[in-house]
Each structure stands twice: as structure tokens, then as C-alpha cells.
Amino acid sequence: MVPGRTIPLAWRNLTESKLRLLASVAGTAFAVTLMFMENGFRSAMLDSMVNVIERFDGQVVLVSRTLYTLSVPYSFPLRRIVQARNFPEVVAASPVYVVARTGYWRNADTTKLERICVVGYPPEDDVLDVPELKRNREAWSRPDTAMADALSRSDQFGVFEKGQISELSGRRIEIAGTFELGVNVQSNGNLVMSDRNMMKYFPQLGGASVGDRNVTVGVLRIRPGTDLEQLRGKLQAELPPDVRVLTKDEFIARERDFWDKVAPVGTVFYIGVVMGFIVGSVICYQVLYADVSNRLGEFATLKAMGYTNMSLYRVVLMQAVYLGLMGYVAGLAVSLVLFDWVHRSTGLPLDLARNNPLTILALSVAMCVASGAYAARRLISADPAQLFA
């Protein structure tokens, strides 16, 4: 007698003991949560590293030929921006100054100096597409003022508030307002100030003349309808070789690739996902192997009744699929809570939609099915007489 349906049997085997089912799902959910969190941290890290670039209100950028990541700024002379403005396809060209390693904010509560990332540009150019910065441009255009990122780590910098007076790199500064951008793995806080204030607080950015100022990024707004690739090639050919011309999308891709493939950070998170898969596979194998071992008598009866090895094999595999799906749902729920908590605690842009949830689902089911196939070997290789012995 060959069974027509194996799904109800697999479901009943899995759900017979509610306590054992809960423990099995919890173990699988732990592995799923681990994969979600590791992949989530990787995605958040990559997203945070391009936070500023994504908000550039332009289509083409100029950077130093030696720049490999925005977190380690290399500069080029301001005159390259002026030269780019002469191209008819360029509507506007704005300098962006980034100080990532030499800016220090004094925490008013602890009086400690904390390193902070400072970005500067002409306020009237609206280089960053951030509503609060555009709305308050007059306020932070004033001397000795800056806008502060409200998502900066409060335990390091204190809570930024409008009108707050403190010290930046040894000089008095007033917070003109706040905006939301987010931190990254290289910086736990951000300030935005005018280009004039940047020259005052960081005189190393200046040069012998205005044209010699040390610019980190040049943001170019391009006339609508222009072929960006063609213009990029034209700019690269006619500008001096000390600058590299990139489209905004290329700049984002280069920055993400550096942190994902060149820096060891991306590799570490990849290893974390693999470890989660291995841990989940071991847990699923132990659960399914124990279930098969405890039901050897029942399976032997089915084999004696005419059930084929493949039929019983499908039963165990269906149990594995159910376990993977339930573990995934439970792990997803836990991950949503953890994502929200980590985002509020650290400011990292953890977003489930950008975390490849379908990939994690496929990995969850795959690890359970692979474990089920391995656990079913004992059942398939035995005969009924041995099972009853």
C-alpha cells in the first residue's frame, strides 16, 4: 500500500509534542536570527558608509585620484571645480569639504573630546538633499555655527540641541539646529557647517589662494538630457589627471565595494552568515535525527505496509521544510524587534527591506532540508526486521 499523501503525516510528527516543537522552532529561529542580524549589520554598514554620498544633489562627482574611501579624505584643488563649471553641460559645481579624523567635539556634560565627522559646503548650494539643512541654511551660514546630526551617539557627544554652545577643535561653536543623517562604522557623529566656517575651524583645508583650497568632493549638477557617461569621459579627458570623474552611482558603488570586498569588515559579516547557517544545520540535524530515532518502530510499520523508502524520505524532508518555515517566521519576528532596537541605540540604518529576506528564507529552508536528508539516512538504510529488533 503506497500512501497518496505524506504531508499530514509529516505535520503530525512535527507537532505531536508541543514542547518539543517549541524547542525545535526556537533552535531554528536562533540560527535564522543570527543570519538576519549578520546580514543586517553588513547591509547597514554598507548603507551607512554611503549615507552622505546618496544625499549629494548632483549626478557627477570629482574626487582626488588617490581617494579610495570617503572616510579617509584625500583632496584636490578648488580650481578643478571652477574648471568643471566651464563645461556647458554643467549647471552648477559645488565643493564639499570632509574632515573625518581631525575634528574633535567637546562633550558639554563630560568635558571629554570626542572625534566627530565634519562636512562643509556653501549653504546656498544645497549640496546635501536634507530638508532640515535647506530649511535652516541662513542659521548655519552665520560665523561659528554648525548643524548637528540628531542621530549621533548621545553617550559620546551628549544630546545636540539648537542654541547649544560647546567647542569644536579648540574653538567656540553654536549648534544652529539639528538634522537626521545617521552614523557609520567610522564615525559616531556628524556636523555640517559652511565652507567659510570650515576654513576657520580647519585651516589646513586652506591654501596659498582660494583656488588652492583642499576640496574632498566636487558635486556637479548636470543639464537634463545629458548623457552622463559621455560627459564623464569628456571631463576626465580635459581635466588635469589629479582628479577622477565618476557618476554618483559609480561613486556609491566604489565606496560600497571598498567596505564589502577590500576592507575586512564585509568579509567578517559574510563569515557570520555562514556560521549561522552551520549552527542552524547542526540544530536541525539533531532535532530531525532524534525524531527519526524515536519513531523507528512507526516507520518500520509503514515500510512493512508497503511504503517505499522514497515515501518515508519525503516525510522527513517535509518535516524539515515545515521546521525551516516556522523557524524563519519566528526568527523574522525576533529580528524585526532587534533591528528596531539596534537602530534606536546606534543610529545604524538597519532596514529589513534591504536585507534580502527571501535569501534568508531560502537559506533557512535549505539548511533544514539538507539536515533532514542527512538525518533520514538511518531510516532509509535499515529494513523493518532490524528496526523492530
PDB file of N, CA and C in Angstrom, residues 72-156:
ATOM      1  N   VAL A  72      38.569  58.305   4.535  1.00  0.00           N
ATOM      2  CA  VAL A  72      39.966  58.753   4.581  1.00  0.00           C
ATOM      3  C   VAL A  72      40.124  59.794   3.475  1.00  0.00           C
ATOM      4  N   PRO A  73      39.709  61.029   3.744  1.00  0.00           N
ATOM      5  CA  PRO A  73      39.620  62.029   2.681  1.00  0.00           C
ATOM      6  C   PRO A  73      40.976  62.408   2.092  1.00  0.00           C
ATOM      7  N   TYR A  74      41.057  62.359   0.776  1.00  0.00           N
ATOM      8  CA  TYR A  74      42.169  62.937   0.023  1.00  0.00           C
ATOM      9  C   TYR A  74      41.596  64.079  -0.804  1.00  0.00           C
ATOM     10  N   SER A  75      42.388  65.113  -0.985  1.00  0.00           N
ATOM     11  CA  SER A  75      41.835  66.334  -1.565  1.00  0.00           C
ATOM     12  C   SER A  75      42.435  66.658  -2.922  1.00  0.00           C
ATOM     13  N   PHE A  76      41.788  67.601  -3.579  1.00  0.00           N
ATOM     14  CA  PHE A  76      42.271  68.178  -4.835  1.00  0.00           C
ATOM     15  C   PHE A  76      41.971  69.677  -4.788  1.00  0.00           C
ATOM     16  N   PRO A  77      42.625  70.486  -5.606  1.00  0.00           N
ATOM     17  CA  PRO A  77      42.446  71.950  -5.513  1.00  0.00           C
ATOM     18  C   PRO A  77      41.078  72.419  -5.996  1.00  0.00           C
ATOM     19  N   LEU A  78      40.583  73.452  -5.354  1.00  0.00           N
ATOM     20  CA  LEU A  78      39.278  74.024  -5.671  1.00  0.00           C
ATOM     21  C   LEU A  78      39.190  74.481  -7.127  1.00  0.00           C
ATOM     22  N   ARG A  79      40.312  74.827  -7.730  1.00  0.00           N
ATOM     23  CA  ARG A  79      40.270  75.319  -9.106  1.00  0.00           C
ATOM     24  C   ARG A  79      39.723  74.267 -10.074  1.00  0.00           C
ATOM     25  N   ARG A  80      39.764  72.984  -9.713  1.00  0.00           N
ATOM     26  CA  ARG A  80      39.189  71.960 -10.581  1.00  0.00           C
ATOM     27  C   ARG A  80      37.667  72.118 -10.652  1.00  0.00           C
ATOM     28  N   ILE A  81      37.063  72.573  -9.540  1.00  0.00           N
ATOM     29  CA  ILE A  81      35.620  72.857  -9.535  1.00  0.00           C
ATOM     30  C   ILE A  81      35.322  74.001 -10.502  1.00  0.00           C
ATOM     31  N   VAL A  82      36.159  75.032 -10.436  1.00  0.00           N
ATOM     32  CA  VAL A  82      35.977  76.193 -11.316  1.00  0.00           C
ATOM     33  C   VAL A  82      36.108  75.770 -12.778  1.00  0.00           C
ATOM     34  N   GLN A  83      37.077  74.902 -13.065  1.00  0.00           N
ATOM     35  CA  GLN A  83      37.261  74.430 -14.434  1.00  0.00           C
ATOM     36  C   GLN A  83      36.053  73.622 -14.904  1.00  0.00           C
ATOM     37  N   ALA A  84      35.478  72.813 -14.017  1.00  0.00           N
ATOM     38  CA  ALA A  84      34.320  71.999 -14.392  1.00  0.00           C
ATOM     39  C   ALA A  84      33.106  72.865 -14.701  1.00  0.00           C
ATOM     40  N   ARG A  85      33.005  74.021 -14.056  1.00  0.00           N
ATOM     41  CA  ARG A  85      31.864  74.911 -14.300  1.00  0.00           C
ATOM     42  C   ARG A  85      31.852  75.451 -15.721  1.00  0.00           C
ATOM     43  N   ASN A  86      32.986  75.425 -16.383  1.00  0.00           N
ATOM     44  CA  ASN A  86      33.068  75.978 -17.735  1.00  0.00           C
ATOM     45  C   ASN A  86      32.483  75.058 -18.803  1.00  0.00           C
ATOM     46  N   PHE A  87      32.171  73.821 -18.436  1.00  0.00           N
ATOM     47  CA  PHE A  87      31.568  72.907 -19.397  1.00  0.00           C
ATOM     48  C   PHE A  87      30.085  73.251 -19.552  1.00  0.00           C
ATOM     49  N   PRO A  88      29.594  73.369 -20.768  1.00  0.00           N
ATOM     50  CA  PRO A  88      28.198  73.792 -20.973  1.00  0.00           C
ATOM     51  C   PRO A  88      27.178  72.829 -20.383  1.00  0.00           C
ATOM     52  N   GLU A  89      27.530  71.569 -20.238  1.00  0.00           N
ATOM     53  CA  GLU A  89      26.570  70.585 -19.689  1.00  0.00           C
ATOM     54  C   GLU A  89      26.424  70.700 -18.175  1.00  0.00           C
ATOM     55  N   VAL A  90      27.369  71.406 -17.529  1.00  0.00           N
ATOM     56  CA  VAL A  90      27.368  71.516 -16.064  1.00  0.00           C
ATOM     57  C   VAL A  90      26.571  72.749 -15.652  1.00  0.00           C
ATOM     58  N   VAL A  91      25.476  72.514 -14.942  1.00  0.00           N
ATOM     59  CA  VAL A  91      24.621  73.615 -14.479  1.00  0.00           C
ATOM     60  C   VAL A  91      25.226  74.279 -13.249  1.00  0.00           C
ATOM     61  N   ALA A  92      25.758  73.473 -12.334  1.00  0.00           N
ATOM     62  CA  ALA A  92      26.364  74.005 -11.104  1.00  0.00           C
ATOM     63  C   ALA A  92      27.427  73.027 -10.634  1.00  0.00           C
ATOM     64  N   ALA A  93      28.445  73.556  -9.964  1.00  0.00           N
ATOM     65  CA  ALA A  93      29.518  72.730  -9.399  1.00  0.00           C
ATOM     66  C   ALA A  93      29.851  73.265  -8.020  1.00  0.00           C
ATOM     67  N   SER A  94      29.798  72.402  -7.022  1.00  0.00           N
ATOM     68  CA  SER A  94      29.976  72.835  -5.635  1.00  0.00           C
ATOM     69  C   SER A  94      31.059  72.027  -4.937  1.00  0.00           C
ATOM     70  N   PRO A  95      31.869  72.677  -4.117  1.00  0.00           N
ATOM     71  CA  PRO A  95      32.888  71.954  -3.348  1.00  0.00           C
ATOM     72  C   PRO A  95      32.308  71.389  -2.052  1.00  0.00           C
ATOM     73  N   VAL A  96      32.773  70.220  -1.679  1.00  0.00           N
ATOM     74  CA  VAL A  96      32.415  69.611  -0.399  1.00  0.00           C
ATOM     75  C   VAL A  96      33.711  69.292   0.334  1.00  0.00           C
ATOM     76  N   TYR A  97      33.801  69.772   1.572  1.00  0.00           N
ATOM     77  CA  TYR A  97      34.976  69.526   2.401  1.00  0.00           C
ATOM     78  C   TYR A  97      34.602  68.518   3.482  1.00  0.00           C
ATOM     79  N   VAL A  98      35.426  67.502   3.653  1.00  0.00           N
ATOM     80  CA  VAL A  98      35.156  66.482   4.670  1.00  0.00           C
ATOM     81  C   VAL A  98      36.362  66.360   5.585  1.00  0.00           C
ATOM     82  N   VAL A  99      36.125  66.511   6.883  1.00  0.00           N
ATOM     83  CA  VAL A  99      37.153  66.272   7.897  1.00  0.00           C
ATOM     84  C   VAL A  99      36.656  65.093   8.736  1.00  0.00           C
ATOM     85  N   ALA A 100      37.281  63.944   8.537  1.00  0.00           N
ATOM     86  CA  ALA A 100      36.796  62.726   9.183  1.00  0.00           C
ATOM     87  C   ALA A 100      37.618  62.303  10.390  1.00  0.00           C
ATOM     88  N   ARG A 101      38.852  62.811  10.509  1.00  0.00           N
ATOM     89  CA  ARG A 101      39.744  62.284  11.539  1.00  0.00           C
ATOM     90  C   ARG A 101      40.363  63.334  12.458  1.00  0.00           C
ATOM     91  N   THR A 102      40.223  64.597  12.127  1.00  0.00           N
ATOM     92  CA  THR A 102      40.884  65.619  12.942  1.00  0.00           C
ATOM     93  C   THR A 102      39.914  66.591  13.593  1.00  0.00           C
ATOM     94  N   GLY A 103      38.615  66.312  13.504  1.00  0.00           N
ATOM     95  CA  GLY A 103      37.628  67.155  14.171  1.00  0.00           C
ATOM     96  C   GLY A 103      37.249  66.575  15.523  1.00  0.00           C
ATOM     97  N   TYR A 104      37.323  67.396  16.579  1.00  0.00           N
ATOM     98  CA  TYR A 104      37.028  66.911  17.931  1.00  0.00           C
ATOM     99  C   TYR A 104      36.008  67.814  18.601  1.00  0.00           C
ATOM    100  N   TRP A 105      34.931  67.192  19.067  1.00  0.00           N
ATOM    101  CA  TRP A 105      33.840  67.893  19.748  1.00  0.00           C
ATOM    102  C   TRP A 105      33.995  67.693  21.251  1.00  0.00           C
ATOM    103  N   ARG A 106      33.801  68.773  22.007  1.00  0.00           N
ATOM    104  CA  ARG A 106      33.869  68.655  23.453  1.00  0.00           C
ATOM    105  C   ARG A 106      32.469  68.410  24.010  1.00  0.00           C
ATOM    106  N   ASN A 107      32.299  67.268  24.634  1.00  0.00           N
ATOM    107  CA  ASN A 107      31.021  66.932  25.260  1.00  0.00           C
ATOM    108  C   ASN A 107      30.804  67.860  26.445  1.00  0.00           C
ATOM    109  N   ALA A 108      29.724  68.633  26.396  1.00  0.00           N
ATOM    110  CA  ALA A 108      29.462  69.630  27.445  1.00  0.00           C
ATOM    111  C   ALA A 108      29.208  68.980  28.799  1.00  0.00           C
ATOM    112  N   ASP A 109      28.726  67.742  28.810  1.00  0.00           N
ATOM    113  CA  ASP A 109      28.412  67.065  30.066  1.00  0.00           C
ATOM    114  C   ASP A 109      29.645  66.452  30.717  1.00  0.00           C
ATOM    115  N   THR A 110      30.509  65.843  29.902  1.00  0.00           N
ATOM    116  CA  THR A 110      31.672  65.140  30.451  1.00  0.00           C
ATOM    117  C   THR A 110      32.977  65.907  30.247  1.00  0.00           C
ATOM    118  N   THR A 111      32.942  66.969  29.417  1.00  0.00           N
ATOM    119  CA  THR A 111      34.109  67.764  29.021  1.00  0.00           C
ATOM    120  C   THR A 111      35.133  66.953  28.218  1.00  0.00           C
ATOM    121  N   LYS A 112      34.788  65.733  27.841  1.00  0.00           N
ATOM    122  CA  LYS A 112      35.693  64.910  27.043  1.00  0.00           C
ATOM    123  C   LYS A 112      35.683  65.349  25.587  1.00  0.00           C
ATOM    124  N   LEU A 113      36.831  65.175  24.914  1.00  0.00           N
ATOM    125  CA  LEU A 113      36.910  65.428  23.487  1.00  0.00           C
ATOM    126  C   LEU A 113      36.607  64.146  22.723  1.00  0.00           C
ATOM    127  N   GLU A 114      35.661  64.209  21.791  1.00  0.00           N
ATOM    128  CA  GLU A 114      35.261  63.049  21.004  1.00  0.00           C
ATOM    129  C   GLU A 114      35.409  63.370  19.522  1.00  0.00           C
ATOM    130  N   ARG A 115      36.012  62.437  18.781  1.00  0.00           N
ATOM    131  CA  ARG A 115      36.191  62.656  17.343  1.00  0.00           C
ATOM    132  C   ARG A 115      34.853  62.645  16.619  1.00  0.00           C
ATOM    133  N   ILE A 116      34.669  63.607  15.723  1.00  0.00           N
ATOM    134  CA  ILE A 116      33.402  63.744  15.016  1.00  0.00           C
ATOM    135  C   ILE A 116      33.684  64.079  13.552  1.00  0.00           C
ATOM    136  N   CYS A 117      32.823  63.615  12.664  1.00  0.00           N
ATOM    137  CA  CYS A 117      32.973  63.904  11.236  1.00  0.00           C
ATOM    138  C   CYS A 117      32.318  65.256  10.926  1.00  0.00           C
ATOM    139  N   VAL A 118      33.039  66.095  10.190  1.00  0.00           N
ATOM    140  CA  VAL A 118      32.532  67.422   9.846  1.00  0.00           C
ATOM    141  C   VAL A 118      32.502  67.555   8.325  1.00  0.00           C
ATOM    142  N   VAL A 119      31.342  67.959   7.802  1.00  0.00           N
ATOM    143  CA  VAL A 119      31.159  68.159   6.366  1.00  0.00           C
ATOM    144  C   VAL A 119      30.833  69.626   6.134  1.00  0.00           C
ATOM    145  N   GLY A 120      31.491  70.220   5.150  1.00  0.00           N
ATOM    146  CA  GLY A 120      31.241  71.624   4.867  1.00  0.00           C
ATOM    147  C   GLY A 120      31.040  71.887   3.385  1.00  0.00           C
ATOM    148  N   TYR A 121      30.193  72.862   3.094  1.00  0.00           N
ATOM    149  CA  TYR A 121      29.960  73.297   1.711  1.00  0.00           C
ATOM    150  C   TYR A 121      29.232  74.643   1.749  1.00  0.00           C
ATOM    151  N   PRO A 122      29.171  75.365   0.643  1.00  0.00           N
ATOM    152  CA  PRO A 122      28.439  76.635   0.628  1.00  0.00           C
ATOM    153  C   PRO A 122      26.950  76.400   0.898  1.00  0.00           C
ATOM    154  N   PRO A 123      26.388  76.980   1.950  1.00  0.00           N
ATOM    155  CA  PRO A 123      24.977  76.715   2.299  1.00  0.00           C
ATOM    156  C   PRO A 123      24.005  77.021   1.166  1.00  0.00           C
ATOM    157  N   GLU A 124      24.297  78.041   0.389  1.00  0.00           N
ATOM    158  CA  GLU A 124      23.376  78.441  -0.684  1.00  0.00           C
ATOM    159  C   GLU A 124      23.323  77.416  -1.818  1.00  0.00           C
ATOM    160  N   ASP A 125      24.288  76.478  -1.856  1.00  0.00           N
ATOM    161  CA  ASP A 125      24.321  75.490  -2.934  1.00  0.00           C
ATOM    162  C   ASP A 125      23.421  74.277  -2.676  1.00  0.00           C
ATOM    163  N   ASP A 126      22.967  74.103  -1.436  1.00  0.00           N
ATOM    164  CA  ASP A 126      22.098  72.964  -1.093  1.00  0.00           C
ATOM    165  C   ASP A 126      22.663  71.641  -1.623  1.00  0.00           C
ATOM    166  N   VAL A 127      23.913  71.395  -1.325  1.00  0.00           N
ATOM    167  CA  VAL A 127      24.586  70.204  -1.844  1.00  0.00           C
ATOM    168  C   VAL A 127      23.972  68.927  -1.295  1.00  0.00           C
ATOM    169  N   LEU A 128      23.645  68.912  -0.007  1.00  0.00           N
ATOM    170  CA  LEU A 128      23.032  67.734   0.600  1.00  0.00           C
ATOM    171  C   LEU A 128      21.514  67.870   0.557  1.00  0.00           C
ATOM    172  N   ASP A 129      20.872  66.847   0.035  1.00  0.00           N
ATOM    173  CA  ASP A 129      19.416  66.854  -0.075  1.00  0.00           C
ATOM    174  C   ASP A 129      18.803  66.415   1.248  1.00  0.00           C
ATOM    175  N   VAL A 130      18.929  67.291   2.246  1.00  0.00           N
ATOM    176  CA  VAL A 130      18.400  67.048   3.592  1.00  0.00           C
ATOM    177  C   VAL A 130      17.505  68.237   3.936  1.00  0.00           C
ATOM    178  N   PRO A 131      16.216  68.017   4.137  1.00  0.00           N
ATOM    179  CA  PRO A 131      15.269  69.131   4.331  1.00  0.00           C
ATOM    180  C   PRO A 131      15.667  70.100   5.438  1.00  0.00           C
ATOM    181  N   GLU A 132      16.139  69.584   6.575  1.00  0.00           N
ATOM    182  CA  GLU A 132      16.473  70.460   7.696  1.00  0.00           C
ATOM    183  C   GLU A 132      17.626  71.401   7.351  1.00  0.00           C
ATOM    184  N   LEU A 133      18.574  70.906   6.562  1.00  0.00           N
ATOM    185  CA  LEU A 133      19.705  71.743   6.169  1.00  0.00           C
ATOM    186  C   LEU A 133      19.265  72.852   5.214  1.00  0.00           C
ATOM    187  N   LYS A 134      18.380  72.518   4.290  1.00  0.00           N
ATOM    188  CA  LYS A 134      17.881  73.527   3.356  1.00  0.00           C
ATOM    189  C   LYS A 134      17.026  74.567   4.075  1.00  0.00           C
ATOM    190  N   ARG A 135      16.205  74.098   4.993  1.00  0.00           N
ATOM    191  CA  ARG A 135      15.275  74.982   5.678  1.00  0.00           C
ATOM    192  C   ARG A 135      16.001  75.969   6.600  1.00  0.00           C
ATOM    193  N   ASN A 136      17.145  75.565   7.147  1.00  0.00           N
ATOM    194  CA  ASN A 136      17.854  76.392   8.127  1.00  0.00           C
ATOM    195  C   ASN A 136      19.175  76.930   7.601  1.00  0.00           C
ATOM    196  N   ARG A 137      19.302  77.057   6.278  1.00  0.00           N
ATOM    197  CA  ARG A 137      20.594  77.442   5.705  1.00  0.00           C
ATOM    198  C   ARG A 137      21.074  78.806   6.216  1.00  0.00           C
ATOM    199  N   GLU A 138      20.144  79.726   6.454  1.00  0.00           N
ATOM    200  CA  GLU A 138      20.556  81.038   6.937  1.00  0.00           C
ATOM    201  C   GLU A 138      21.149  80.951   8.342  1.00  0.00           C
ATOM    202  N   ALA A 139      20.595  80.045   9.153  1.00  0.00           N
ATOM    203  CA  ALA A 139      21.060  79.925  10.536  1.00  0.00           C
ATOM    204  C   ALA A 139      22.492  79.399  10.590  1.00  0.00           C
ATOM    205  N   TRP A 140      22.803  78.390   9.780  1.00  0.00           N
ATOM    206  CA  TRP A 140      24.156  77.831   9.861  1.00  0.00           C
ATOM    207  C   TRP A 140      25.129  78.483   8.885  1.00  0.00           C
ATOM    208  N   SER A 141      24.644  79.528   8.200  1.00  0.00           N
ATOM    209  CA  SER A 141      25.562  80.344   7.397  1.00  0.00           C
ATOM    210  C   SER A 141      26.329  81.331   8.279  1.00  0.00           C
ATOM    211  N   ARG A 142      25.796  81.595   9.484  1.00  0.00           N
ATOM    212  CA  ARG A 142      26.434  82.557  10.376  1.00  0.00           C
ATOM    213  C   ARG A 142      27.791  82.043  10.855  1.00  0.00           C
ATOM    214  N   PRO A 143      28.688  82.940  11.216  1.00  0.00           N
ATOM    215  CA  PRO A 143      30.002  82.513  11.724  1.00  0.00           C
ATOM    216  C   PRO A 143      29.862  81.683  13.006  1.00  0.00           C
ATOM    217  N   ASP A 144      30.755  80.724  13.161  1.00  0.00           N
ATOM    218  CA  ASP A 144      30.867  79.905  14.378  1.00  0.00           C
ATOM    219  C   ASP A 144      29.594  79.134  14.685  1.00  0.00           C
ATOM    220  N   THR A 145      28.930  78.635  13.647  1.00  0.00           N
ATOM    221  CA  THR A 145      27.731  77.814  13.841  1.00  0.00           C
ATOM    222  C   THR A 145      27.850  76.527  13.017  1.00  0.00           C
ATOM    223  N   ALA A 146      27.054  75.550  13.398  1.00  0.00           N
ATOM    224  CA  ALA A 146      27.018  74.282  12.663  1.00  0.00           C
ATOM    225  C   ALA A 146      25.683  73.605  12.926  1.00  0.00           C
ATOM    226  N   MET A 147      25.288  72.732  12.024  1.00  0.00           N
ATOM    227  CA  MET A 147      24.124  71.875  12.222  1.00  0.00           C
ATOM    228  C   MET A 147      24.625  70.521  12.698  1.00  0.00           C
ATOM    229  N   ALA A 148      23.889  69.899  13.619  1.00  0.00           N
ATOM    230  CA  ALA A 148      24.330  68.635  14.223  1.00  0.00           C
ATOM    231  C   ALA A 148      23.372  67.511  13.864  1.00  0.00           C
ATOM    232  N   ASP A 149      23.929  66.352  13.658  1.00  0.00           N
ATOM    233  CA  ASP A 149      23.150  65.160  13.352  1.00  0.00           C
ATOM    234  C   ASP A 149      22.497  64.635  14.625  1.00  0.00           C
ATOM    235  N   ALA A 150      21.162  64.645  14.660  1.00  0.00           N
ATOM    236  CA  ALA A 150      20.434  64.204  15.845  1.00  0.00           C
ATOM    237  C   ALA A 150      20.615  62.716  16.115  1.00  0.00           C
ATOM    238  N   LEU A 151      21.070  61.946  15.114  1.00  0.00           N
ATOM    239  CA  LEU A 151      21.288  60.514  15.288  1.00  0.00           C
ATOM    240  C   LEU A 151      22.696  60.192  15.770  1.00  0.00           C
ATOM    241  N   SER A 152      23.487  61.215  16.084  1.00  0.00           N
ATOM    242  CA  SER A 152      24.819  60.981  16.638  1.00  0.00           C
ATOM    243  C   SER A 152      24.701  60.317  18.007  1.00  0.00           C
ATOM    244  N   ARG A 153      25.752  59.594  18.395  1.00  0.00           N
ATOM    245  CA  ARG A 153      25.733  58.860  19.662  1.00  0.00           C
ATOM    246  C   ARG A 153      25.701  59.839  20.832  1.00  0.00           C
ATOM    247  N   SER A 154      24.583  59.851  21.556  1.00  0.00           N
ATOM    248  CA  SER A 154      24.430  60.790  22.664  1.00  0.00           C
ATOM    249  C   SER A 154      25.354  60.474  23.829  1.00  0.00           C
ATOM    250  N   ASP A 155      25.747  59.198  23.983  1.00  0.00           N
ATOM    251  CA  ASP A 155      26.642  58.847  25.081  1.00  0.00           C
ATOM    252  C   ASP A 155      28.050  59.405  24.854  1.00  0.00           C
ATOM    253  N   GLN A 156      28.379  59.727  23.624  1.00  0.00           N
ATOM    254  CA  GLN A 156      29.677  60.311  23.318  1.00  0.00           C
ATOM    255  C   GLN A 156      29.640  61.827  23.238  1.00  0.00           C
TER     256      GLN A 156
END
